[in-house]
Amino acid sequence: MPYPEQMVQPMREELTQLGVKELKTAEAVDQAFDETREGTMVLVINSVCGCAAGNARPAVAMVKQGDTHPDAYTTVFAGQDLEATERAREYLVGIPPSSPFIALFRNGDPVYVIQRKHIEGRTASAIAGDLRAAIDTYCTDGDIPDDAPSQPSDAGRAQSDNVPSSFRSIM
């Protein structure tokens, strides 16, 4: 059962005010993927959880201030736009569902994913740094390095984030 619209509206607006296109139906998701079949797109799976508000949505706002951008920024809302979220996850074959979640697609394929486990307990600026690096790598006409990352590194997180391991999401 979806969350009440009046509850999620402010959370939606945090992204839509930035120019992130909201996808509320499966058809809208398919259309967004069709439009970026030969391009790049960031997909944010928005959520009501605190880590979305405190970290994921502000990270997207920081990234939008940069110079390099994908062809499209899009979002679906988990727990609200059920059909759209389900369809979006169909484009993420083999990647466990989580929310919040951020994926960068290039030519229709996910090339970089930030799962909930990469969001929880991290600052918005750290998440923005990960996404910025991915956009700078993949949203270019140049060749992509063979060693380009596909997700943030987990190295050193336990020591630097000061968050108990029981707080982290399971992959």
XYZ file of N, CA and C in Angstrom:
513
model
N 0.831 -1.174 0.000
C 0.000 0.000 0.000
C 0.882 1.247 0.000
N 0.675 2.164 -0.916
C 1.516 3.358 -1.027
C 1.369 4.298 0.169
N 2.427 5.049 0.401
C 2.377 6.094 1.421
C 1.389 7.164 0.971
N 0.785 7.897 1.904
C -0.120 8.981 1.519
C 0.637 10.062 0.728
N 0.027 10.520 -0.335
C 0.674 11.504 -1.211
C 1.105 12.756 -0.446
N 0.268 13.250 0.458
C 0.604 14.467 1.182
C 1.858 14.281 2.036
N 2.140 13.060 2.435
C 3.337 12.776 3.224
C 4.603 12.838 2.364
N 4.524 12.353 1.133
C 5.725 12.267 0.302
C 5.941 13.483 -0.594
N 4.951 14.317 -0.752
C 5.077 15.463 -1.660
C 6.316 16.325 -1.383
N 6.598 16.700 -0.126
C 7.809 17.500 0.110
C 9.085 16.760 -0.283
N 9.089 15.439 -0.132
C 10.253 14.636 -0.488
C 10.411 14.544 -2.004
N 9.296 14.507 -2.699
C 9.329 14.540 -4.168
C 9.919 15.873 -4.633
N 9.429 16.945 -4.015
C 9.809 18.288 -4.448
C 11.289 18.582 -4.231
N 11.919 17.896 -3.278
C 13.353 18.095 -3.080
C 14.120 17.786 -4.362
N 13.640 16.822 -5.135
C 14.306 16.465 -6.389
C 13.704 17.202 -7.583
N 12.394 17.281 -7.653
C 11.779 17.905 -8.833
C 12.124 19.384 -8.927
N 12.323 20.067 -7.782
C 12.727 21.470 -7.811
C 14.111 21.648 -8.425
N 14.881 20.568 -8.443
C 16.217 20.594 -9.037
C 16.183 20.300 -10.539
N 14.995 19.981 -11.042
C 14.883 19.619 -12.452
C 14.988 18.129 -12.703
N 14.904 17.323 -11.658
C 14.907 15.871 -11.803
C 13.503 15.467 -12.255
N 13.441 14.725 -13.352
C 12.151 14.340 -13.926
C 11.549 13.177 -13.154
N 10.338 13.386 -12.689
C 9.645 12.359 -11.930
C 8.934 11.390 -12.874
N 9.148 10.109 -12.637
C 8.537 9.053 -13.435
C 7.547 8.328 -12.544
N 6.258 8.514 -12.802
C 5.232 7.958 -11.911
C 4.572 6.697 -12.455
N 4.848 6.330 -13.709
C 4.236 5.144 -14.298
C 5.307 4.285 -14.975
N 4.972 3.041 -15.209
C 5.890 2.156 -15.929
C 6.163 2.693 -17.328
N 5.127 3.246 -17.959
C 5.297 3.812 -19.300
C 6.275 4.982 -19.293
N 6.205 5.813 -18.266
C 7.130 6.947 -18.164
C 8.566 6.460 -17.981
N 8.741 5.384 -17.225
C 10.072 4.802 -17.044
C 10.601 4.294 -18.385
N 9.783 3.534 -19.092
C 10.201 3.022 -20.406
C 10.553 4.163 -21.359
N 9.764 5.207 -21.346
C 10.023 6.350 -22.230
C 11.364 7.009 -21.888
N 11.647 7.163 -20.604
C 12.923 7.759 -20.192
C 14.097 6.905 -20.664
N 13.952 5.598 -20.562
C 15.024 4.720 -21.035
C 15.126 4.752 -22.556
N 14.016 4.834 -23.247
C 14.048 4.957 -24.713
C 14.759 6.233 -25.133
N 14.483 7.331 -24.428
C 15.070 8.629 -24.777
C 16.569 8.691 -24.515
N 17.070 7.845 -23.626
C 18.506 7.868 -23.309
C 19.202 6.583 -23.748
N 18.580 5.886 -24.673
C 19.168 4.638 -25.187
C 20.585 4.873 -25.711
N 20.822 6.029 -26.263
C 22.160 6.406 -26.734
C 22.618 7.640 -25.973
N 22.659 7.503 -24.672
C 23.057 8.617 -23.828
C 23.236 8.156 -22.400
N 23.155 9.114 -21.498
C 23.367 8.827 -20.087
C 22.189 9.328 -19.263
N 21.941 8.646 -18.156
C 20.826 9.020 -17.292
C 21.134 8.613 -15.855
N 20.827 9.512 -14.931
C 20.847 9.186 -13.513
C 19.421 8.839 -13.120
N 19.258 7.735 -12.421
C 17.959 7.322 -11.882
C 18.092 7.283 -10.367
N 17.249 8.042 -9.691
C 17.212 8.044 -8.231
C 15.949 7.310 -7.797
N 16.114 6.280 -6.997
C 14.956 5.657 -6.370
C 14.816 6.341 -5.022
N 13.863 7.250 -4.962
C 13.624 8.090 -3.797
C 12.926 7.275 -2.717
N 12.963 7.770 -1.502
C 12.427 7.017 -0.376
C 12.066 7.967 0.763
N 11.233 7.483 1.683
C 10.880 8.277 2.854
C 11.887 8.119 3.987
N 12.828 7.209 3.855
C 13.743 6.942 4.962
C 14.655 8.141 5.227
N 15.162 8.205 6.415
C 16.007 9.323 6.819
C 17.274 9.466 6.015
N 17.845 8.355 5.545
C 19.088 8.473 4.781
C 18.833 9.075 3.397
N 17.610 8.978 2.913
C 17.281 9.649 1.648
C 17.246 11.153 1.869
N 16.619 11.564 2.966
C 16.489 12.993 3.257
C 17.823 13.605 3.650
N 18.552 12.913 4.498
C 19.781 13.477 5.023
C 20.973 13.358 4.109
N 20.931 12.387 3.185
C 22.129 12.108 2.411
C 21.900 12.010 0.903
N 20.959 11.197 0.465
C 20.810 10.922 -0.971
C 20.283 12.132 -1.741
N 19.161 12.685 -1.318
C 18.616 13.831 -2.058
C 19.550 15.038 -2.010
N 20.137 15.374 -0.854
C 21.102 16.475 -0.855
C 22.329 16.190 -1.735
N 22.739 14.931 -1.831
C 23.873 14.590 -2.703
C 23.540 14.881 -4.156
N 22.324 14.553 -4.571
C 21.903 14.846 -5.946
C 21.912 16.359 -6.169
N 21.461 17.121 -5.194
C 21.475 18.584 -5.314
C 22.900 19.096 -5.509
N 23.849 18.546 -4.781
C 25.245 18.956 -4.920
C 25.787 18.627 -6.304
N 25.471 17.439 -6.787
C 25.956 17.003 -8.105
C 25.381 17.888 -9.209
N 24.132 18.310 -9.054
C 23.485 19.149 -10.075
C 24.183 20.502 -10.218
N 24.977 20.894 -9.239
C 25.702 22.161 -9.311
C 26.986 22.055 -10.126
N 27.382 20.859 -10.518
C 28.621 20.651 -11.255
C 28.519 21.044 -12.714
N 29.622 20.865 -13.424
C 29.696 21.252 -14.838
C 29.298 20.129 -15.786
N 29.594 18.887 -15.435
C 29.293 17.742 -16.292
C 28.003 17.091 -15.814
N 27.119 16.764 -16.761
C 25.833 16.169 -16.402
C 25.468 15.053 -17.372
N 24.659 14.104 -16.884
C 24.101 13.112 -17.805
C 23.057 13.787 -18.686
N 22.586 13.076 -19.675
C 21.542 13.615 -20.544
C 20.227 13.804 -19.811
N 20.005 13.021 -18.748
C 18.747 13.130 -18.003
C 18.973 12.749 -16.547
N 18.227 13.422 -15.684
C 18.105 13.055 -14.271
C 16.657 12.638 -14.074
N 16.435 11.450 -13.521
C 15.078 10.941 -13.334
C 14.926 10.365 -11.926
N 13.665 10.192 -11.513
C 13.409 9.608 -10.203
C 12.081 8.863 -10.181
N 12.055 7.813 -9.408
C 10.821 7.113 -9.042
C 10.781 7.110 -7.523
N 9.582 6.953 -6.957
C 9.452 6.993 -5.503
C 9.025 5.626 -4.989
N 9.960 4.936 -4.315
C 9.657 3.632 -3.724
C 8.607 3.804 -2.644
N 7.676 2.878 -2.591
C 6.624 2.937 -1.593
C 5.485 3.865 -1.969
N 5.599 4.527 -3.107
C 4.551 5.431 -3.570
C 4.179 5.094 -5.016
N 5.131 5.207 -5.908
C 4.906 4.909 -7.322
C 5.339 3.464 -7.571
N 4.505 2.547 -7.133
C 4.878 1.131 -7.084
C 5.182 0.561 -8.460
N 4.321 0.831 -9.431
C 4.500 0.303 -10.786
C 5.762 0.874 -11.435
N 5.991 2.157 -11.256
C 7.171 2.804 -11.836
C 8.451 2.276 -11.190
N 8.423 2.109 -9.884
C 9.605 1.600 -9.187
C 9.911 0.173 -9.619
N 8.876 -0.643 -9.729
C 9.068 -2.023 -10.175
C 9.675 -2.058 -11.579
N 9.165 -1.210 -12.474
C 9.703 -1.179 -13.835
C 11.147 -0.692 -13.841
N 11.443 0.326 -13.065
C 12.815 0.832 -13.005
C 13.769 -0.267 -12.554
N 13.346 -1.051 -11.592
C 14.203 -2.129 -11.091
C 14.400 -3.229 -12.127
N 13.496 -3.341 -13.092
C 13.683 -4.306 -14.175
C 14.884 -3.944 -15.046
N 15.270 -2.690 -15.048
C 16.452 -2.244 -15.789
C 17.732 -2.455 -14.978
N 17.593 -2.970 -13.776
C 18.727 -3.184 -12.875
C 18.907 -4.673 -12.593
N 18.855 -5.479 -13.631
C 18.950 -6.931 -13.502
C 20.227 -7.310 -12.749
N 20.041 -8.159 -11.735
C 21.189 -8.648 -10.976
C 21.622 -7.735 -9.841
N 21.000 -6.570 -9.725
C 21.350 -5.635 -8.660
C 20.231 -5.681 -7.623
N 20.556 -6.015 -6.390
C 19.504 -6.140 -5.374
C 18.737 -4.827 -5.200
N 17.423 -4.906 -5.025
C 16.643 -3.691 -4.834
C 16.953 -3.048 -3.488
N 17.034 -1.737 -3.496
C 17.177 -0.991 -2.255
C 16.646 0.416 -2.498
N 16.333 1.086 -1.429
C 15.944 2.477 -1.529
C 16.359 3.162 -0.229
N 16.926 4.322 -0.341
C 17.203 5.029 -1.578
C 18.292 4.320 -2.379
N 18.429 4.762 -3.617
C 19.330 4.104 -4.569
C 19.573 5.092 -5.700
N 20.777 5.128 -6.205
C 21.108 6.002 -7.332
C 21.872 5.164 -8.347
N 21.467 5.237 -9.600
C 22.170 4.511 -10.663
C 22.459 5.456 -11.812
N 23.619 5.279 -12.405
C 23.986 5.993 -13.621
C 23.957 4.984 -14.759
N 23.199 5.300 -15.787
C 23.078 4.444 -16.965
C 23.799 5.098 -18.137
N 24.427 4.263 -18.939
C 25.036 4.722 -20.189
C 24.557 3.784 -21.289
N 23.928 4.356 -22.297
C 23.377 3.579 -23.409
C 22.451 2.461 -22.916
N 21.658 2.772 -21.885
C 20.663 1.847 -21.374
C 21.152 0.844 -20.350
N 22.450 0.812 -20.104
C 23.011 -0.152 -19.158
C 23.466 0.544 -17.886
N 23.219 -0.070 -16.721
C 23.735 0.528 -15.491
C 25.255 0.392 -15.461
N 25.945 1.510 -15.269
C 27.402 1.488 -15.224
C 27.940 1.842 -13.846
N 27.104 2.467 -13.024
C 27.531 2.852 -11.685
C 26.309 2.868 -10.784
N 26.396 2.200 -9.642
C 25.264 2.157 -8.718
C 25.706 2.539 -7.313
N 24.854 3.299 -6.672
C 25.040 3.649 -5.267
C 23.837 3.055 -4.543
N 24.081 1.958 -3.866
C 23.014 1.273 -3.157
C 22.840 1.873 -1.762
N 21.777 1.475 -1.109
C 21.500 1.972 0.235
C 22.704 1.775 1.151
N 23.396 0.657 1.012
C 24.559 0.397 1.868
C 25.668 1.414 1.644
N 25.685 2.092 0.488
C 26.666 3.136 0.203
C 26.165 4.517 0.627
N 24.919 4.580 1.073
C 24.301 5.853 1.464
C 24.205 5.973 2.983
N 23.768 4.909 3.637
C 23.580 4.932 5.084
C 24.868 5.298 5.808
N 24.739 6.231 6.726
C 25.868 6.583 7.572
C 26.940 7.402 6.897
N 26.709 7.844 5.670
C 27.691 8.658 4.945
C 27.126 10.057 4.752
N 27.998 10.998 4.580
C 27.560 12.372 4.375
C 27.093 12.572 2.945
N 26.259 13.574 2.768
C 25.805 13.915 1.419
C 26.983 14.283 0.533
N 27.967 14.966 1.079
C 29.108 15.363 0.251
C 29.935 14.153 -0.181
N 30.048 13.133 0.661
C 30.780 11.918 0.268
C 30.040 11.192 -0.852
N 28.721 11.101 -0.732
C 27.911 10.452 -1.771
C 27.974 11.259 -3.062
N 27.878 12.573 -2.935
C 27.979 13.449 -4.112
C 29.339 13.280 -4.785
N 30.382 13.126 -3.993
C 31.716 12.920 -4.566
C 31.786 11.640 -5.383
N 31.175 10.575 -4.868
C 31.127 9.310 -5.611
C 30.367 9.485 -6.925
N 29.188 10.098 -6.840
C 28.365 10.270 -8.041
C 29.026 11.234 -9.020
N 29.633 12.280 -8.524
C 30.334 13.243 -9.388
C 31.445 12.543 -10.154
N 32.235 11.729 -9.466
C 33.333 11.009 -10.133
C 32.788 10.084 -11.219
N 31.673 9.419 -10.939
C 31.068 8.525 -11.931
C 30.565 9.315 -13.135
N 29.906 10.423 -12.887
C 29.405 11.254 -13.994
C 30.567 11.781 -14.822
N 31.621 12.233 -14.164
C 32.784 12.739 -14.896
C 33.450 11.640 -15.721
N 33.350 10.394 -15.279
C 33.942 9.262 -15.998
C 33.066 8.797 -17.154
N 31.766 8.620 -16.897
C 30.877 7.978 -17.854
C 30.097 8.930 -18.757
N 29.956 10.178 -18.370
C 29.175 11.127 -19.174
C 30.112 11.947 -20.050
N 30.803 11.233 -20.904
C 31.796 11.827 -21.781
C 31.751 11.123 -23.126
N 32.248 11.776 -24.123
C 32.344 11.155 -25.441
C 33.598 10.304 -25.565
N 34.501 10.442 -24.600
C 35.765 9.709 -24.655
C 35.603 8.255 -24.257
N 36.698 7.535 -24.376
C 36.725 6.127 -23.977
C 36.641 6.017 -22.460
N 35.944 5.005 -22.003
C 35.817 4.736 -20.581
C 36.992 3.844 -20.183
N 37.731 4.206 -19.138
C 38.850 3.357 -18.716
C 38.374 1.968 -18.316
N 39.189 0.969 -18.594
C 38.841 -0.407 -18.241
C 38.654 -0.592 -16.740
N 39.334 0.221 -15.956
C 39.250 0.090 -14.504
C 38.269 1.083 -13.872
N 37.369 1.638 -14.670
C 36.376 2.576 -14.135
C 35.510 1.861 -13.106
N 35.253 2.506 -11.973
C 34.466 1.844 -10.925
C 33.002 1.687 -11.316
N 32.351 0.686 -10.706
C 30.926 0.466 -10.939
C 30.096 0.767 -9.688
N 30.779 1.032 -8.587
C 30.115 1.398 -7.348
C 31.157 2.018 -6.421
N 30.710 2.722 -5.368
C 31.674 3.295 -4.421
C 32.472 2.196 -3.737
N 33.679 2.530 -3.379
C 34.529 1.587 -2.661
C 34.059 1.464 -1.220
N 34.101 0.256 -0.694
C 33.783 0.035 0.708
C 35.031 0.120 1.577
N 36.186 0.260 0.950
C 37.445 0.287 1.687
C 37.465 1.438 2.686
N 37.762 1.112 3.902
C 37.916 2.127 4.934
C 36.622 2.688 5.497
N 35.481 2.232 5.036
C 34.216 2.805 5.514
C 34.002 2.578 6.990
N 34.274 1.385 7.490
C 33.979 1.089 8.891
C 34.733 2.040 9.824
N 35.981 2.347 9.496
C 36.763 3.216 10.346
C 36.337 4.681 10.200
N 36.093 5.125 8.985
C 35.852 6.546 8.768
C 34.428 6.982 9.030
N 33.480 6.106 8.892
C 32.092 6.523 9.034
C 31.593 6.461 10.475
N 32.305 5.714 11.320
C 31.926 5.641 12.718
C 30.495 5.151 12.912
N 30.047 4.232 12.073
C 28.703 3.685 12.140
C 28.820 2.201 12.444
N 28.076 1.712 13.426
C 28.164 0.283 13.739
C 27.778 -0.573 12.534
N 28.426 -1.714 12.394
C 28.144 -2.579 11.247
C 26.711 -3.052 11.242
N 26.066 -3.128 12.395
C 24.661 -3.552 12.437
C 23.734 -2.547 11.781
N 24.205 -1.317 11.585
C 23.394 -0.269 10.955
C 23.411 -0.381 9.439
N 24.451 -0.978 8.897
C 24.618 -1.054 7.450
C 23.637 -2.048 6.832
N 23.221 -1.763 5.622
C 22.326 -2.664 4.899
C 23.067 -3.889 4.428
N 22.335 -4.929 4.263
C 22.883 -6.142 3.668
C 22.868 -5.950 2.167
N 23.886 -6.413 1.507
C 23.982 -6.278 0.062
C 22.790 -6.849 -0.555
